[in-house]
Every structure is written in C-alpha cells, then in structure tokens.
Amino acid sequence: MNATRIRLRSIRSIATIYGITFALVTASFGVAVYITTERALRQQVDERLAAEMRTMLDWPHAPTLSGITSRIAQREQKSITSDIGYLLVDRSGRHIAGKVSMLLPSVGYSDLDYRDGIEGIDHGRALMTKLPSGEKLVLVADSESVEEFNQLLLQIVGVAFGATIVIGVVGGLALSGIIRRRIQGINLAAEAIIGGDLHRRMPIDGSDSEFDRQSATLNRMLDRIDELMLNLKQVSSDIAHDLRTPLARLRHRLEGALSPHFTIAAVQTELRAGLTQVDDLLDLFAALLRISEVEAGERRAGFGELQLDMLVRDIADTFAPAIEDDGRTLEFECCEPIPMRGDKELLIQLIVNLLENAARHTPIGSAIRITLYCSDECATLIVADNGIGIGDADQMILRRRFARLENSRSTPGHGLGLSLVDAVARLHDGEVRLENGDPGLKVTVRLPLKSSLPTIALRQHDRRAV
Amino acid sequence: MRLLIVEDDGETAEYLARALGELGHIVQVSGDGQDALFQATETVFDAIILDRMLPLINGMEILARLRAVGLMTPVLMLTALGSLDNRVEGLEAGADDYLVKPFAIVELNARLNALMRRPPILDDPSVICVGDLEINLLQRQVRRRGRIIILQPREFMLLSELMRNANRIVTRTMLLERVWDYRFDPKTNIVETHISRLRTKLNSGFDTDLIVTVRGAGYMISECN
C-alpha cells in the first residue's frame, strides 16, 4: 500500500497519470461534440421536411388533390427544393404524383437507408402525412451531408485524441527526463560530498530556474557547513597549540620546584606562580565554553527586556576609574533611552570585552570613546580609540578564535575576546564591524532592537527577570 | 563550622575535607545522594556543600527533597565549569550560593562564612556599625564618627556588602557578583580601583583604615586593625 503510494509519486507516474487524464478529457470532449452536432444536424433535416410539408398542405390555404399534384410537379422543377423528393399515393397506395418510388413508410418521421432503394439516397429521412381525404404524401430528404460531417468529426476527434496521447507521452517522458537529470545531478554531487569531496557543489546552469535556485540554496548551506567545519578544525588545532605552550611552561616550573636546591619558600613561590598559570588556562577554557554556548544559540532562552543605554552607562562608570588610573581616558556619549530585547549578561560581556581591548592595546595617554545611538530599529554601539589601530588585513584575522596580532603577543589575553563579541552580536541577530578610525581602531556593533530570529521557547526554569 | 560535603569524586572530596578541616571546620563527606539525604536529616549541619552532578540522585533533586522536608540548612551548590543557566537553576531550586568548579579554597571558605551570617529567616538589620563607621541601609547614609560621607551608589553598594560581612573576608568574585552583577571576571582591576576610591573617601581625615586587603583572598572590613 505504502509502496504503491510512493511509486505513484515518482515523476514518471505523475507524468503518465497527467497524460492519461488529459487524453481522457480530450476524448470525452470530442464525443460530446460529436453527439451534440449529430443531433443538431438531424433535427435540421427534420425541420426542413416539416416546413416543406406545411408549405405543401397549408399555404396559403389547404389545396385540393390536383393542387398538391401541381405543386409537386412545380417544386420538382425548382433547384431550391432539389434536395427533397416527393411522393403522393392514393388510398390504396397507387402512385399519383412525385418522382420518388419507395415502399411506404409509417406515418411521421422515419430513417431511410440504401435498402429503401431510393435513387441518390444512402442515408435520409422521410416524413409521411395522411391527408384528410385518405391520400398519403411522403417527403424524403437526403441526410448524406450529416453523415459525412459526422465521419469527419469522428476523424478529427480521433486524431486529436491520438495527438494528445502522443504529446502527453512524449512530453511526460521529456519532462520526467529533464527533472530526473537535474535531480541526478544533485544526487551525484551529494554522493560525491558524502564520499569525501567536500568542496563539490550542486550544479548550476545559470538559468535562475527553480532547480538553480534550489541548488544555490543547497550550496549556501554547504558553504556554511564548510565554514563551520573549517572553524572547528582550526579551533581544535589552535586549542592544542595554545594549550601546549602554557602547559609546557607549567611543567618546567613544577619540575624546577622539585629540585633539591630549592628552599621551601622558593617552592611556594613557584607553586603560586604555577597556580596563576593554571587559572589562566581555566579562564581560557571558560571563554571557549562560553563562546560555544553562545554559538549554539541556547542562550536565546535568557533573552529579556533591557535598557541598553543604562547598561552601557553603568559599565562606563564602573570601568572609567580603572582606565583613568592606567593613564587613559574614557568618555561615554548617549542621549536617548534604548530599550531592547537581549541577554543582559552576554551584552555586558560584549561591552566589557570591547572596552578592555581598547584599554589594553592602546598606548598610555590614549582616549577611548563609547558612542551609543539608535536608528532604524537598530542600536549602534561604537567603541573607538585613538591608538595605533590595525591594518586592513588584520581585521579578518582578529575575529577568529585565538587571533592575536604579532605586536600584541606580549600583552596578556588569549585572543578570544572578539570571537565572543562576534558570537554575542550574532546571537542578537546583529553584526560587528572593525574599521580604521584614523587614527585608532573603531569597532561598531549593530544590534536590532527586536531580534528577527525566532526565539526558542522559554524553558520552565528560565523565567529570569532581567 | 559543621559541614557536610556531598561529592562523588573521591579525590575532590578528600581534598575539600582536608582543606576545610585545616581551616577549622568539622567536615563529614558523603559520596552519593541517598546517603547525603540520610546524613543531612540525621545530623545538624551549619552548611551543606552539594555537587550538582551526582550518581543516583542529582544535586538539584537532593536540594528539592531537603527543602521539602523543611530542612533550611544553607546549601552551597558546586557545578562544573560552564553553563550560566545551571546557576540560575540552582538558585531557583533553593540553593543559597553557587560556585563553579574549579575554585580556590579561600573563595569557598569566604562564601561559607557569608552564608553563616544570614540566618535564612531574619531580615537584614537596617544599621550596621563597624568601629566608628556606621551605615544606614534604609536611609542609604554613611557616617564616620558622626560625620556624613558622600558615596556614589556603586560605592555604597560595595561598602554595604563589606559591612554586612564585617570581620569576614569577601572575595573579589563575590563583590563582582553582588555589587556589579557580573558573572565573569574582567581583566581590568575594577574591584581594586573602586575599593581604593572607597578607601580614600572613608579615610580622609581619619588615621585608621577600616578596609583590610587580604592578599590572594579578598577584602574585609574590621574595627581591629
């Protein structure tokens, strides 16, 4: 049952069913036309006979028998009534007038064919009327043209039916062939990708057809997967690389502390330093976990209403003293309330990361400026400094995990800050842009006030008021 | 302090028991949820340190059952590194505090001590005095030897957190959580800077410093320095 249904859904059977249905509709249409036309034509002959009969017997007044005879003779001469034959017989069936000779039909209409032996009529109609005086008048008419027309009509319908079937079958096969080929192309590409050719893409012929658009969508999906896989690969190797160095250092330290020449106090110093190194590593893991948590999108459950302007002002107030103590200045500018939906904790971390980046990678004496404004249903946060800035080529690098520019190798940090900023912005359906501030670096974060991505249903336990 | 440690990892449990013992606590260890429920209802503890991931019955379930039988012993929940949602879950289930593994023992100890100062039912007092310093939490006013000291809102929160825990260490992380509501550790020394500004305001015109910096642990407000 199920198998049948699936088979019926194949392209070829859909085309066949469509062809057969189309042919049947054409055929029944032909039959309907045939029947209607045939009936209409026959009726026309009958009406002509009836009209002629009225003319013979009633017009302008009922004629005598000799009058009828002369009318018959008269009308048989005329070409206008040449398609009608006349026969008048007396009460006992003897011939009185008219050229037609035939066996007398019954009163009323009847069909004629070649067996009636009337000269020139293979198919016809007869109308017989009994006169009041007992004579019988028979009118016959040829319906050959009707038959011929019917024949013609049958032929036309037949040919049309045949043509429909041929067109249907050929068209169906061609259509299913085309579709099959396109699907085969997609299948082949998919098989190749499954087989390991990860850079293979769905075929596109540039026609902008439905198939092309579908292929393009599939290709975009494949690109995204490719990007994610590349990211994953890079992250794993980066983690391995970034962890090995501090772990090796830690090992040296522990090994050194085991030396018999170390005093207890020296060992304790070494251990304390080792502990700091371990804490740094744990920080790195926490940051990594946080990024993957954010990227998995699970945090959308934590979205709530918040006042972005107040959030940023609060952070600026909190950080300004520390930044000023370090010899830099921090300014914050925002003159409107900006209510939005978002994850408060993550947004705090985004802002803090940008602020700390600016504070850490600029020379002493630099000015950091945070600007926040709202336009087009979008909040724009700009963190700009007048430090040394970065080159264009470095802008892409910075977003990657563990990305650290050569000249910042010596400053503390693990290169995950901007990755987290990027991930948090994307979680909020926003974007991050790094630009040259001339001088310095200008980071622009745009966050839609109402995220358009569907919000994951709030979990029961997550009724946090933000 | 009499403590119950519920932790299934033997090495961690042993380490915690030894370290907390050295700090002067009396410690009992339980390795699984069933046993923990039994011990917790059998003996009176000052606080329970509860691991979230446990065999048989998990930490959340134990917490719920303890609270269901009316046991209001303060519970400090431990969880593995990571998800923020877990913390919210734990606090909503009735945990009094929450700590992410791995952590420093001083952090754990400071938090346990902080738990002790709040009897779960009693309200906070509105006025706290430490030496000649007096803070009125309702009027949001600070006086030292009768003289009013003007503080920024954030400095007031910082001071009140220290005052509520007078004579006990308050760690940097605790201050970040309770004063700023930050659940991560910024690299900038915001706590240090704000403490230093607060100190300057409190001490100007006086010769004793009430805020003690405890190296490697945190801060403490105390009258006897």
XYZ file of C-alpha atoms in Angstrom, chain B:
225
model
C 31.508 25.193 61.419
C 29.968 21.751 60.912
C 29.891 20.955 57.204
C 28.524 18.186 55.006
C 30.314 17.732 51.704
C 28.318 15.829 49.081
C 30.729 14.983 46.292
C 31.063 11.766 44.322
C 34.620 12.316 43.093
C 36.756 10.780 45.842
C 39.853 12.875 45.196
C 37.952 16.176 45.202
C 36.011 15.181 48.334
C 39.174 14.245 50.153
C 40.906 17.470 49.137
C 37.936 19.599 50.216
C 37.626 17.756 53.525
C 41.308 18.193 54.318
C 41.475 21.855 53.281
C 38.287 22.826 55.115
C 39.428 20.797 58.129
C 42.650 22.784 58.196
C 40.566 25.949 58.265
C 38.946 24.694 61.459
C 35.708 23.194 60.198
C 34.310 19.841 61.221
C 33.672 18.006 57.972
C 31.624 14.967 57.027
C 31.724 13.540 53.487
C 29.008 11.790 51.548
C 29.548 10.149 48.161
C 26.019 9.756 46.815
C 22.601 11.338 47.035
C 20.874 8.609 49.033
C 23.499 8.712 51.766
C 23.582 12.508 51.688
C 19.831 12.728 52.321
C 20.218 10.362 55.256
C 23.153 12.221 56.797
C 21.631 15.644 56.270
C 18.475 14.713 58.116
C 20.330 12.748 60.809
C 22.856 15.361 61.904
C 22.526 19.123 62.230
C 24.978 20.897 59.924
C 25.767 24.564 59.616
C 26.031 24.266 55.838
C 25.952 21.693 53.081
C 28.320 21.763 50.102
C 26.413 19.999 47.351
C 27.784 18.857 43.998
C 25.258 19.270 41.235
C 26.208 16.105 39.349
C 25.836 13.014 41.500
C 25.071 9.365 40.884
C 21.599 8.005 41.785
C 20.020 11.289 42.875
C 21.446 14.518 41.462
C 22.163 17.635 43.491
C 19.054 19.509 42.389
C 16.859 16.622 43.461
C 18.551 16.337 46.858
C 18.130 20.074 47.385
C 14.452 19.872 46.497
C 13.906 16.945 48.889
C 15.771 18.656 51.731
C 13.681 21.767 51.320
C 10.534 19.643 51.022
C 11.092 18.147 54.485
C 11.607 21.646 55.872
C 15.376 21.476 56.313
C 16.616 25.050 55.857
C 20.366 24.379 56.277
C 22.254 26.754 53.948
C 23.308 24.949 50.768
C 26.231 25.938 48.580
C 25.931 24.280 45.198
C 29.003 23.248 43.200
C 28.927 22.839 39.459
C 31.331 22.033 36.659
C 32.752 24.838 34.591
C 30.271 26.334 32.185
C 26.673 26.999 31.699
C 25.167 30.056 33.275
C 21.737 28.548 33.101
C 22.784 25.956 35.677
C 23.479 28.680 38.183
C 20.036 30.196 37.753
C 18.500 26.746 38.016
C 20.366 26.043 41.237
C 19.477 29.350 42.864
C 15.835 28.969 41.889
C 15.758 25.474 43.358
C 16.691 26.989 46.718
C 20.479 26.936 46.850
C 21.894 29.813 48.922
C 25.002 30.242 46.825
C 26.589 28.780 43.789
C 30.222 28.141 42.940
C 31.732 26.984 39.680
C 34.464 24.351 39.762
C 37.393 24.702 39.899
C 37.614 27.248 42.678
C 40.074 28.389 45.283
C 39.542 27.167 48.832
C 39.627 30.765 50.126
C 36.711 31.507 47.813
C 34.726 28.543 49.133
C 35.554 29.419 52.724
C 34.603 33.064 52.289
C 31.276 32.066 50.792
C 30.577 29.562 53.559
C 31.280 32.245 56.133
C 28.998 34.637 54.296
C 26.230 32.032 54.385
C 26.591 31.829 58.149
C 25.885 35.487 58.695
C 22.472 35.427 57.127
C 20.024 33.444 59.136
C 17.590 32.500 56.398
C 14.550 33.882 58.163
C 15.853 37.020 59.879
C 15.865 40.232 57.882
C 18.970 42.313 57.400
C 19.381 44.954 60.074
C 18.992 48.481 58.758
C 22.012 49.908 60.585
C 25.415 48.226 60.807
C 28.335 49.608 62.763
C 31.988 48.667 62.490
C 34.162 50.663 64.843
C 33.384 54.326 64.267
C 31.829 53.649 60.852
C 28.071 53.424 60.613
C 25.975 52.547 57.574
C 22.218 53.017 57.398
C 20.934 50.721 54.678
C 17.442 52.203 54.627
C 18.437 55.865 54.522
C 21.440 54.974 52.371
C 23.656 57.061 54.602
C 27.238 56.540 55.773
C 28.755 58.291 58.806
C 32.135 58.011 60.353
C 32.419 59.330 63.853
C 29.152 61.181 63.172
C 30.444 62.901 60.034
C 28.429 62.139 56.868
C 30.440 60.653 53.990
C 29.001 61.086 50.496
C 29.343 57.954 48.335
C 28.440 57.113 44.743
C 25.644 54.498 44.510
C 28.116 51.823 43.456
C 30.484 52.694 46.303
C 27.565 52.496 48.716
C 26.708 49.008 47.480
C 30.337 47.992 47.796
C 30.532 49.267 51.343
C 27.256 47.707 52.404
C 28.384 44.327 51.080
C 31.569 44.626 53.136
C 29.665 45.851 56.196
C 27.124 43.044 56.047
C 30.073 40.668 56.135
C 32.017 42.630 58.716
C 35.039 40.741 60.055
C 34.711 38.155 57.291
C 36.593 38.009 54.037
C 34.618 38.983 50.941
C 36.283 37.779 47.750
C 36.707 39.706 44.528
C 34.322 37.310 42.761
C 31.682 37.752 45.451
C 31.928 41.529 45.070
C 31.710 41.318 41.270
C 28.607 39.155 41.583
C 26.857 41.089 44.313
C 27.785 44.678 43.559
C 28.020 44.636 39.783
C 26.057 41.506 38.939
C 28.961 40.362 36.723
C 29.202 36.601 36.355
C 32.608 36.717 34.703
C 35.995 38.005 35.697
C 37.001 41.187 33.888
C 40.718 41.591 33.319
C 40.519 45.195 34.442
C 41.048 45.829 38.149
C 37.633 47.354 38.680
C 37.217 45.942 42.182
C 40.649 47.191 43.257
C 40.045 50.645 41.802
C 36.632 51.051 43.398
C 37.875 49.760 46.756
C 40.754 52.217 46.574
C 38.381 55.144 45.869
C 36.060 53.989 48.639
C 39.011 53.753 50.990
C 40.113 57.278 50.168
C 36.622 58.642 50.884
C 36.239 56.719 54.140
C 39.701 57.514 55.438
C 40.087 61.177 54.581
C 40.527 62.945 57.867
C 40.991 59.753 59.835
C 44.125 57.833 60.580
C 42.811 54.270 60.676
C 41.975 52.217 57.595
C 38.947 50.021 58.190
C 39.214 48.062 54.917
C 41.748 45.280 55.058
C 43.142 43.758 51.890
C 43.669 40.025 52.405
C 46.279 39.029 49.848
C 45.158 36.330 47.443
C 41.699 36.223 49.012
C 39.779 39.485 49.068
C 38.757 42.310 51.349
C 37.440 42.584 54.847
C 36.070 45.431 56.899
C 37.109 45.223 60.515
C 37.460 47.535 63.506
C 40.540 45.969 64.959
C 43.444 46.952 62.810
